[in-house]
Amino acid sequence: MKKIKVLVIFGTRPEAVKMAPIVKALKSDEQNFESKICVTAQHRDMLDQVLRIFDIEPDYDLNIFQSGQTLTGITCRALTGLETVIEEFKPDLILVQGDTTTVFSGALAAFYHQVKIGHVEAGLRSGNLLSPFPEEANRKLTGVLTDFHFAPTETSRANLLKEGYENSKIYITGNTSIDALKWVIDADFRFKEEILNNIDFNNKKVVLLTSHRRENIGEPMENIFSAVKEIVDENLDVEVIYPMHLNPKVREIATRILGNMERVHLIEPLDYLPFTNLMAKCYAVVTDSGGVQEEAPSLGKPVLVVRKETERPEGIEAGTAKLAGVDKQNIYNELNNLINNKEEYKKMANAVNPYGDGKAAEYIVDAIRKNML
Ligand code: UD1
Ligand code: UDP
């Protein structure tokens, strides 16, 4: 019997985390699938961290990363590299995940070679083409080229239907980030970083901070960090941990505003295992990340989303996430509320999971089998 040839393409940290369960599901059915992995390596260190944790060895590594890379540069290098890979492997289906420039380039390369496309995490929309930038455009552009839309929730399906996509091409699967998360949390987890083992998670209010979005770089990010700084100055029981993204522009703002503070720990990006276990131990999360917005509700952690809008309204509707915007006073007020208002904290600290039952990869692979065998 002829096997379905699937090329799984990804390039950045979050895509690797969310593709890992699919990679495993495809490999566990070698009778029906011949799957290969191609990393563009739009990220290098931050991608390799995830590949190590999930024990994934790419068949193709385009190694396109350049420090200070531009969107055009990433797109051109990815497209050129992918052409060679597609011509060599001749896949029946290409899978891309999310909304990065690797995703759009992967979908475009597939389309140019008339290979079918499966878009994992399809249908997320903020409603503002400029925020997140360029991700909202990447999602929409990828959607136009996609054959199988793997939408995580009813909300994402509704977004696709509104744009005129056929219901028969949309599959509600949940988000594979939840599949990955269930493998990793361990109550007795010990960190490699002694600084983290020494934190008193029981008596301190430990806030986990992440921020990296392109549209936040500049004044919005200054506002986020300044609000956090003020909260730390005023509350002696608050400690902040910020595993800084490797983008030098982000690091400059973070070290300028939050550097040299006794109760703020600016550390290197963590591997996925320590990061998620840190999230499980912390008091609350402040983030502009997409993936972290999905993970924190599952772990019962209140999340302040420091963005103007979100494509993940499910956490907000479930009551564990709040859109805090990028205005300093507003972020200060919301964080102050979480730190000093017990009732408000309790209301938000509920473990809910609007993003699926942890079997998204299984549903995705099943849909491919049913449609392509
Ligand atoms: C990219 C994605 C974004 C995603 C984020 C996840 C695009 C346009 N953006 O943003 O959607 O949320 O990844 O983290 O696709 N860098 C390193 N080493 C690394 C990775 C990054 O040094 O391993 C530094 C480099 O200086 C690089 C900069 O970070 O130029 C930005 O990386 P880039 O991939 O262009 O964008 P991100 O902001 O990481
Ligand atoms: N993450 C990680 N180490 C860190 C910060 C985040 O492993 O120091 C993981 C996190 O658990 C989530 C993903 O990386 O699965 C989110 O990536 P990021 O915030 O960079 O991208 P986004 O989700 O915003 O696209």
Short mmCIF file of C-alpha atoms and ligand atoms in Angstrom, two decimals:
data_model
loop_
_atom_site.label_atom_id
_atom_site.label_comp_id
_atom_site.label_asym_id
_atom_site.label_seq_id
_atom_site.Cartn_x
_atom_site.Cartn_y
_atom_site.Cartn_z
CA MET A 1 0.00 0.00 0.00
CA LYS A 2 1.21 3.50 -0.82
CA LYS A 3 2.11 5.57 2.24
CA ILE A 4 1.13 9.23 2.64
CA LYS A 5 4.26 11.35 2.40
CA VAL A 6 4.04 14.20 4.90
CA LEU A 7 6.55 17.00 5.21
CA VAL A 8 6.32 18.76 8.58
CA ILE A 9 7.78 22.27 8.40
CA PHE A 10 8.57 24.52 11.36
CA GLY A 11 11.10 27.12 12.35
CA THR A 12 10.62 28.79 15.74
CA ARG A 13 10.31 27.78 19.39
CA PRO A 14 6.50 27.75 19.65
CA GLU A 15 6.01 25.91 16.36
CA ALA A 16 8.42 23.21 17.55
CA VAL A 17 6.55 22.76 20.84
CA LYS A 18 3.21 22.49 19.06
CA MET A 19 4.43 20.29 16.19
CA ALA A 20 6.18 17.83 18.53
CA PRO A 21 2.98 15.89 19.34
CA ILE A 22 2.16 15.65 15.62
CA VAL A 23 5.67 14.49 14.75
CA LYS A 24 5.29 11.72 17.36
CA ALA A 25 1.80 10.75 16.15
CA LEU A 26 2.98 10.47 12.53
CA LYS A 27 6.05 8.43 13.49
CA SER A 28 3.90 6.04 15.50
CA ASP A 29 1.97 5.08 12.35
CA GLU A 30 4.74 4.10 9.94
CA GLN A 31 2.39 1.72 8.22
CA ASN A 32 0.45 4.63 6.73
CA PHE A 33 2.87 7.55 6.83
CA GLU A 34 6.30 8.37 5.57
CA SER A 35 6.97 11.62 7.41
CA LYS A 36 9.97 13.91 7.26
CA ILE A 37 10.78 17.01 9.26
CA CYS A 38 12.16 20.17 7.76
CA VAL A 39 13.20 23.00 10.07
CA THR A 40 13.83 26.37 8.51
CA ALA A 41 15.66 27.31 11.74
CA GLN A 42 14.22 30.82 11.65
CA HIS A 43 15.18 30.51 15.34
CA ARG A 44 18.41 28.72 16.12
CA ASP A 45 19.14 28.41 19.85
CA MET A 46 15.49 28.71 20.86
CA LEU A 47 14.49 26.03 18.33
CA ASP A 48 17.31 23.66 19.24
CA GLN A 49 16.25 23.88 22.91
CA VAL A 50 12.87 22.38 21.98
CA LEU A 51 14.26 19.80 19.54
CA ARG A 52 16.48 18.48 22.35
CA ILE A 53 13.65 18.23 24.87
CA PHE A 54 11.35 16.34 22.51
CA ASP A 55 14.18 14.32 20.99
CA ILE A 56 13.40 15.39 17.43
CA GLU A 57 16.02 15.10 14.70
CA PRO A 58 15.15 17.07 11.57
CA ASP A 59 15.67 15.38 8.21
CA TYR A 60 16.32 18.78 6.63
CA ASP A 61 17.74 21.84 8.37
CA LEU A 62 17.73 25.00 6.23
CA ASN A 63 19.66 26.89 8.92
CA ILE A 64 18.37 30.27 7.71
CA PHE A 65 18.77 32.12 11.05
CA GLN A 66 20.64 35.41 10.96
CA SER A 67 20.99 37.75 13.90
CA GLY A 68 18.89 40.89 13.26
CA GLN A 69 17.05 39.13 10.43
CA THR A 70 14.34 40.97 8.49
CA LEU A 71 10.94 39.59 7.50
CA THR A 72 11.95 39.73 3.82
CA GLY A 73 15.20 37.92 4.54
CA ILE A 74 13.47 35.13 6.47
CA THR A 75 10.83 34.71 3.75
CA CYS A 76 13.33 34.61 0.86
CA ARG A 77 15.76 32.22 2.52
CA ALA A 78 12.95 29.90 3.66
CA LEU A 79 11.26 29.83 0.23
CA THR A 80 14.51 29.10 -1.57
CA GLY A 81 15.51 26.33 0.83
CA LEU A 82 12.06 24.76 0.86
CA GLU A 83 11.98 24.50 -2.92
CA THR A 84 14.93 22.10 -2.89
CA VAL A 85 13.44 20.02 -0.08
CA ILE A 86 10.00 19.74 -1.73
CA GLU A 87 11.55 18.78 -5.06
CA GLU A 88 13.65 16.09 -3.39
CA PHE A 89 11.04 14.56 -1.01
CA LYS A 90 7.95 15.13 -3.20
CA PRO A 91 5.45 15.16 -0.29
CA ASP A 92 1.71 14.56 -0.70
CA LEU A 93 0.98 16.93 2.18
CA ILE A 94 2.81 19.74 3.93
CA LEU A 95 1.95 20.64 7.52
CA VAL A 96 2.61 24.10 8.95
CA GLN A 97 1.66 25.38 12.41
CA GLY A 98 0.63 28.82 13.62
CA ASP A 99 1.42 32.24 12.24
CA THR A 100 5.14 32.87 11.91
CA THR A 101 6.97 33.86 8.75
CA THR A 102 8.10 30.22 8.44
CA VAL A 103 4.41 29.20 8.31
CA PHE A 104 3.54 31.61 5.52
CA SER A 105 6.70 30.69 3.57
CA GLY A 106 5.97 26.98 4.05
CA ALA A 107 2.41 27.37 2.78
CA LEU A 108 3.54 29.46 -0.19
CA ALA A 109 6.28 26.97 -1.10
CA ALA A 110 3.74 24.13 -0.91
CA PHE A 111 1.30 26.04 -3.10
CA TYR A 112 3.97 26.79 -5.73
CA HIS A 113 4.59 23.04 -5.97
CA GLN A 114 0.89 22.19 -5.82
CA VAL A 115 1.27 20.15 -2.67
CA LYS A 116 -1.73 19.92 -0.32
CA ILE A 117 -1.48 22.00 2.87
CA GLY A 118 -2.65 21.30 6.40
CA HIS A 119 -2.67 24.36 8.66
CA VAL A 120 -2.43 23.50 12.34
CA GLU A 121 -3.89 26.15 14.68
CA ALA A 122 -6.00 27.62 11.89
CA GLY A 123 -8.59 30.34 12.27
CA LEU A 124 -7.13 32.48 15.04
CA ARG A 125 -7.90 36.13 14.38
CA SER A 126 -7.26 39.33 16.32
CA GLY A 127 -9.22 41.38 13.79
CA ASN A 128 -6.35 43.84 13.37
CA LEU A 129 -3.96 43.17 10.48
CA LEU A 130 -1.25 45.19 12.22
CA SER A 131 -1.44 43.43 15.59
CA PRO A 132 0.07 41.00 16.11
CA PHE A 133 2.40 42.03 13.29
CA PRO A 134 3.03 40.25 10.98
CA GLU A 135 1.26 37.21 12.46
CA GLU A 136 -2.34 38.22 11.73
CA ALA A 137 -1.47 38.58 8.04
CA ASN A 138 0.49 35.31 8.07
CA ARG A 139 -2.56 33.45 9.39
CA LYS A 140 -4.88 34.93 6.80
CA LEU A 141 -2.47 34.43 3.90
CA THR A 142 -1.88 30.82 4.97
CA GLY A 143 -5.64 30.21 5.27
CA VAL A 144 -6.20 31.13 1.64
CA LEU A 145 -3.78 28.41 0.51
CA THR A 146 -4.88 25.70 2.96
CA ASP A 147 -6.68 22.41 2.17
CA PHE A 148 -7.17 21.18 5.77
CA HIS A 149 -7.85 23.82 8.43
CA PHE A 150 -7.11 22.31 11.86
CA ALA A 151 -8.92 24.79 14.10
CA PRO A 152 -8.31 24.50 17.84
CA THR A 153 -11.72 25.76 19.03
CA GLU A 154 -15.28 26.59 17.93
CA THR A 155 -14.28 30.26 17.95
CA SER A 156 -11.54 29.64 15.41
CA ARG A 157 -13.92 27.62 13.24
CA ALA A 158 -16.43 30.48 13.37
CA ASN A 159 -13.71 32.91 12.21
CA LEU A 160 -12.98 30.71 9.20
CA LEU A 161 -16.66 30.30 8.33
CA LYS A 162 -17.06 34.08 8.47
CA GLU A 163 -14.30 34.39 5.88
CA GLY A 164 -16.15 31.99 3.59
CA TYR A 165 -14.18 28.77 4.08
CA GLU A 166 -16.11 25.53 3.60
CA ASN A 167 -17.13 23.80 6.81
CA SER A 168 -16.13 20.43 5.33
CA LYS A 169 -12.49 21.55 5.25
CA ILE A 170 -12.42 22.63 8.90
CA TYR A 171 -11.60 20.18 11.71
CA ILE A 172 -11.90 21.14 15.37
CA THR A 173 -9.02 19.44 17.10
CA GLY A 174 -8.02 21.42 20.20
CA ASN A 175 -4.57 22.92 20.40
CA THR A 176 -1.52 20.65 20.31
CA SER A 177 0.07 22.89 23.00
CA ILE A 178 -2.24 21.09 25.46
CA ASP A 179 -1.04 17.68 24.18
CA ALA A 180 2.55 18.74 24.85
CA LEU A 181 1.78 20.23 28.25
CA LYS A 182 0.38 17.03 29.69
CA TRP A 183 3.78 15.28 29.26
CA VAL A 184 5.80 17.69 31.34
CA ILE A 185 4.46 18.94 34.67
CA ASP A 186 6.12 17.35 37.70
CA ALA A 187 5.35 18.58 41.24
CA ASP A 188 8.92 17.71 42.38
CA PHE A 189 10.64 19.38 39.45
CA ARG A 190 14.18 20.64 40.26
CA PHE A 191 15.65 23.41 38.12
CA LYS A 192 19.15 23.35 36.66
CA GLU A 193 19.28 27.06 37.53
CA GLU A 194 19.95 27.35 41.27
CA ILE A 195 18.48 30.83 41.27
CA LEU A 196 15.08 29.24 40.56
CA ASN A 197 15.45 26.48 43.17
CA ASN A 198 16.15 29.17 45.76
CA ILE A 199 12.93 31.08 45.16
CA ASP A 200 10.32 30.73 47.89
CA PHE A 201 7.27 29.94 45.76
CA ASN A 202 5.10 29.36 48.85
CA ASN A 203 5.60 32.69 50.58
CA LYS A 204 6.46 35.01 47.70
CA LYS A 205 4.14 36.13 44.93
CA VAL A 206 6.22 35.08 41.95
CA VAL A 207 5.23 36.69 38.66
CA LEU A 208 6.41 35.02 35.46
CA LEU A 209 6.95 37.64 32.74
CA THR A 210 7.50 37.12 29.00
CA SER A 211 7.41 39.71 26.24
CA HIS A 212 8.72 39.65 22.70
CA ARG A 213 6.07 40.82 20.20
CA ARG A 214 7.40 42.98 17.39
CA GLU A 215 4.58 45.55 17.69
CA ASN A 216 5.34 45.94 21.42
CA ILE A 217 9.01 46.79 20.91
CA GLY A 218 9.44 50.48 21.82
CA GLU A 219 6.99 52.42 23.97
CA PRO A 220 4.52 49.57 24.69
CA MET A 221 7.29 47.35 26.04
CA GLU A 222 8.68 50.25 28.09
CA ASN A 223 5.20 50.66 29.58
CA ILE A 224 4.92 46.96 30.41
CA PHE A 225 8.30 46.81 32.15
CA SER A 226 7.79 50.16 33.95
CA ALA A 227 4.46 48.99 35.38
CA VAL A 228 6.09 45.75 36.57
CA LYS A 229 8.96 47.73 38.11
CA GLU A 230 6.56 49.92 40.07
CA ILE A 231 4.69 46.88 41.42
CA VAL A 232 7.96 45.26 42.54
CA ASP A 233 9.11 48.49 44.22
CA GLU A 234 5.85 48.79 46.15
CA ASN A 235 5.30 45.13 47.15
CA LEU A 236 8.10 43.45 49.09
CA ASP A 237 6.54 39.99 48.66
CA VAL A 238 6.64 40.14 44.84
CA GLU A 239 9.43 38.56 42.78
CA VAL A 240 9.55 38.59 39.01
CA ILE A 241 11.21 36.08 36.71
CA TYR A 242 11.71 37.03 33.08
CA PRO A 243 13.34 34.46 30.79
CA MET A 244 14.28 37.02 28.18
CA HIS A 245 13.69 36.38 24.49
CA LEU A 246 16.98 36.45 22.54
CA ASN A 247 15.94 39.47 20.45
CA PRO A 248 18.58 42.12 21.32
CA LYS A 249 15.99 44.94 21.04
CA VAL A 250 13.84 43.27 23.69
CA ARG A 251 16.84 42.61 25.94
CA GLU A 252 17.99 46.22 25.75
CA ILE A 253 14.63 47.54 27.00
CA ALA A 254 14.36 44.85 29.69
CA THR A 255 17.84 45.40 31.12
CA ARG A 256 17.47 49.19 30.98
CA ILE A 257 14.22 49.20 32.97
CA LEU A 258 14.34 46.02 35.07
CA GLY A 259 18.10 45.36 35.34
CA ASN A 260 19.83 45.46 38.74
CA MET A 261 16.64 45.00 40.76
CA GLU A 262 17.00 42.62 43.67
CA ARG A 263 13.63 40.93 43.20
CA VAL A 264 13.62 40.83 39.39
CA HIS A 265 15.48 37.94 37.78
CA LEU A 266 16.34 38.54 34.14
CA ILE A 267 17.45 35.11 32.95
CA GLU A 268 18.17 33.32 29.67
CA PRO A 269 15.30 31.61 27.78
CA LEU A 270 14.44 28.40 29.63
CA ASP A 271 14.05 24.99 28.10
CA TYR A 272 10.42 23.99 27.70
CA LEU A 273 10.42 21.64 30.73
CA PRO A 274 11.73 24.16 33.27
CA PHE A 275 9.63 26.92 31.72
CA THR A 276 6.33 25.09 32.01
CA ASN A 277 7.18 23.79 35.48
CA LEU A 278 8.06 27.33 36.52
CA MET A 279 4.67 28.43 35.23
CA ALA A 280 3.03 25.68 37.29
CA LYS A 281 4.76 26.98 40.45
CA CYS A 282 4.31 30.72 39.96
CA TYR A 283 1.59 33.04 41.31
CA ALA A 284 0.58 34.78 38.07
CA VAL A 285 1.75 35.38 34.51
CA VAL A 286 2.22 38.61 32.56
CA THR A 287 2.78 37.95 28.87
CA ASP A 288 2.34 38.98 25.25
CA SER A 289 3.03 35.41 24.08
CA GLY A 290 0.46 33.37 22.20
CA GLY A 291 1.47 29.93 23.49
CA VAL A 292 1.80 31.06 27.10
CA GLN A 293 -1.78 32.40 26.96
CA GLU A 294 -2.92 28.86 26.15
CA GLU A 295 -0.78 27.07 28.72
CA ALA A 296 -1.39 29.26 31.80
CA PRO A 297 -5.18 28.67 32.04
CA SER A 298 -4.60 24.90 32.05
CA LEU A 299 -2.28 25.34 35.00
CA GLY A 300 -4.74 27.55 36.89
CA LYS A 301 -2.57 30.65 36.61
CA PRO A 302 -4.10 34.09 36.15
CA VAL A 303 -2.70 35.74 33.00
CA LEU A 304 -2.47 39.41 32.16
CA VAL A 305 -2.18 39.68 28.40
CA VAL A 306 -0.14 42.77 27.66
CA ARG A 307 -1.39 43.45 24.17
CA LYS A 308 -4.07 45.63 22.61
CA GLU A 309 -6.04 42.66 21.32
CA THR A 310 -5.83 38.91 21.40
CA GLU A 311 -6.67 36.15 18.95
CA ARG A 312 -7.19 33.87 21.96
CA PRO A 313 -10.42 35.16 23.55
CA GLU A 314 -11.20 31.72 25.04
CA GLY A 315 -8.99 32.26 28.12
CA ILE A 316 -10.61 35.63 28.74
CA GLU A 317 -14.10 34.19 28.40
CA ALA A 318 -13.14 31.40 30.82
CA GLY A 319 -12.10 34.07 33.33
CA THR A 320 -8.40 33.15 33.80
CA ALA A 321 -6.98 35.74 31.40
CA LYS A 322 -7.44 39.51 31.16
CA LEU A 323 -6.50 41.83 28.35
CA ALA A 324 -4.41 44.47 30.14
CA GLY A 325 -3.43 46.49 27.04
CA VAL A 326 -0.10 48.30 26.75
CA ASP A 327 -0.88 51.42 28.73
CA LYS A 328 1.33 51.67 31.85
CA GLN A 329 -1.37 52.76 34.30
CA ASN A 330 -3.77 50.07 33.14
CA ILE A 331 -1.18 47.30 33.44
CA TYR A 332 -0.20 48.64 36.88
CA ASN A 333 -3.84 48.62 38.01
CA GLU A 334 -4.53 45.10 36.77
CA LEU A 335 -1.35 43.67 38.27
CA ASN A 336 -1.89 45.51 41.53
CA ASN A 337 -5.36 44.01 41.65
CA LEU A 338 -3.98 40.51 41.19
CA ILE A 339 -1.31 41.02 43.84
CA ASN A 340 -3.40 42.78 46.49
CA ASN A 341 -7.02 41.78 45.92
CA LYS A 342 -7.52 38.20 47.15
CA GLU A 343 -11.04 37.90 45.76
CA GLU A 344 -9.96 39.02 42.31
CA TYR A 345 -7.00 36.60 42.41
CA LYS A 346 -9.20 33.68 43.47
CA LYS A 347 -11.67 34.41 40.69
CA MET A 348 -8.91 34.13 38.08
CA ALA A 349 -6.86 31.28 39.58
CA ASN A 350 -9.03 28.46 38.26
CA ALA A 351 -7.70 25.63 36.22
CA VAL A 352 -9.74 25.71 33.04
CA ASN A 353 -8.75 24.54 29.65
CA PRO A 354 -10.66 25.94 26.74
CA TYR A 355 -8.02 24.71 24.27
CA GLY A 356 -8.77 21.01 23.90
CA ASP A 357 -8.56 17.58 25.54
CA GLY A 358 -4.88 16.92 24.89
CA LYS A 359 -5.51 14.68 21.89
CA ALA A 360 -5.27 17.28 19.13
CA ALA A 361 -2.38 15.55 17.35
CA GLU A 362 -4.35 12.28 17.26
CA TYR A 363 -7.38 14.03 15.73
CA ILE A 364 -5.21 15.78 13.15
CA VAL A 365 -3.43 12.62 12.04
CA ASP A 366 -6.75 10.77 11.97
CA ALA A 367 -8.30 13.40 9.69
CA ILE A 368 -5.32 13.15 7.33
CA ARG A 369 -5.61 9.35 7.24
CA LYS A 370 -9.34 9.49 6.50
CA ASN A 371 -8.94 12.03 3.72
CA MET A 372 -5.76 10.93 2.03
CA LEU A 373 -5.45 7.15 2.25
C1 UD1 B 1 9.16 34.94 15.87
C2 UD1 B 1 7.82 34.99 15.16
C3 UD1 B 1 6.70 35.24 16.18
C4 UD1 B 1 6.77 34.25 17.32
C5 UD1 B 1 8.16 34.24 17.93
C6 UD1 B 1 8.26 33.17 18.98
C7 UD1 B 1 7.80 35.95 12.89
C8 UD1 B 1 7.78 37.19 12.08
N1 UD1 B 1 7.81 36.12 14.22
O1 UD1 B 1 9.39 36.24 16.43
O2 UD1 B 1 5.45 35.11 15.53
O3 UD1 B 1 5.84 34.65 18.31
O4 UD1 B 1 9.12 33.97 16.90
O5 UD1 B 1 9.34 33.39 19.85
O6 UD1 B 1 7.80 34.87 12.35
N2 UD1 B 1 17.08 35.44 18.10
C9 UD1 B 1 18.24 34.80 18.43
N3 UD1 B 1 18.23 33.43 18.53
C10 UD1 B 1 17.10 32.69 18.38
C11 UD1 B 1 15.93 33.35 18.05
C12 UD1 B 1 15.91 34.73 17.91
O7 UD1 B 1 19.28 35.42 18.60
O8 UD1 B 1 17.15 31.44 18.52
C13 UD1 B 1 17.07 36.94 17.95
C14 UD1 B 1 17.77 37.38 16.65
O9 UD1 B 1 18.46 38.56 16.88
C15 UD1 B 1 16.59 37.59 15.72
C16 UD1 B 1 15.55 38.16 16.68
O10 UD1 B 1 15.75 37.41 17.87
O11 UD1 B 1 16.91 38.49 14.68
C17 UD1 B 1 14.14 38.04 16.20
O12 UD1 B 1 13.87 36.72 15.74
P1 UD1 B 1 12.69 36.48 14.65
O13 UD1 B 1 12.54 35.02 14.38
O14 UD1 B 1 12.94 37.36 13.46
O15 UD1 B 1 11.42 37.05 15.35
P2 UD1 B 1 10.82 36.76 16.80
O16 UD1 B 1 10.62 38.08 17.46
O17 UD1 B 1 11.61 35.72 17.47
N1 UDP B 2 8.74 28.85 26.29
C1 UDP B 2 9.91 28.17 26.65
N2 UDP B 2 10.91 28.87 27.28
C2 UDP B 2 10.81 30.19 27.58
C3 UDP B 2 9.63 30.88 27.18
C4 UDP B 2 8.62 30.17 26.53
O1 UDP B 2 10.02 26.97 26.40
O2 UDP B 2 11.74 30.74 28.17
C5 UDP B 2 7.67 28.09 25.58
C6 UDP B 2 6.27 28.24 26.14
O3 UDP B 2 5.99 27.23 27.10
C7 UDP B 2 5.40 28.11 24.90
C8 UDP B 2 6.25 28.68 23.80
O4 UDP B 2 7.60 28.65 24.27
O5 UDP B 2 5.16 26.73 24.60
C9 UDP B 2 5.84 30.10 23.49
O6 UDP B 2 6.79 30.70 22.69
P1 UDP B 2 6.86 32.26 22.43
O7 UDP B 2 6.27 33.00 23.58
O8 UDP B 2 8.27 32.55 22.06
O9 UDP B 2 6.01 32.43 21.10
P2 UDP B 2 4.46 32.69 20.78
O10 UDP B 2 3.68 31.60 21.42
O11 UDP B 2 4.12 34.06 21.27
O12 UDP B 2 4.41 32.63 19.29
#
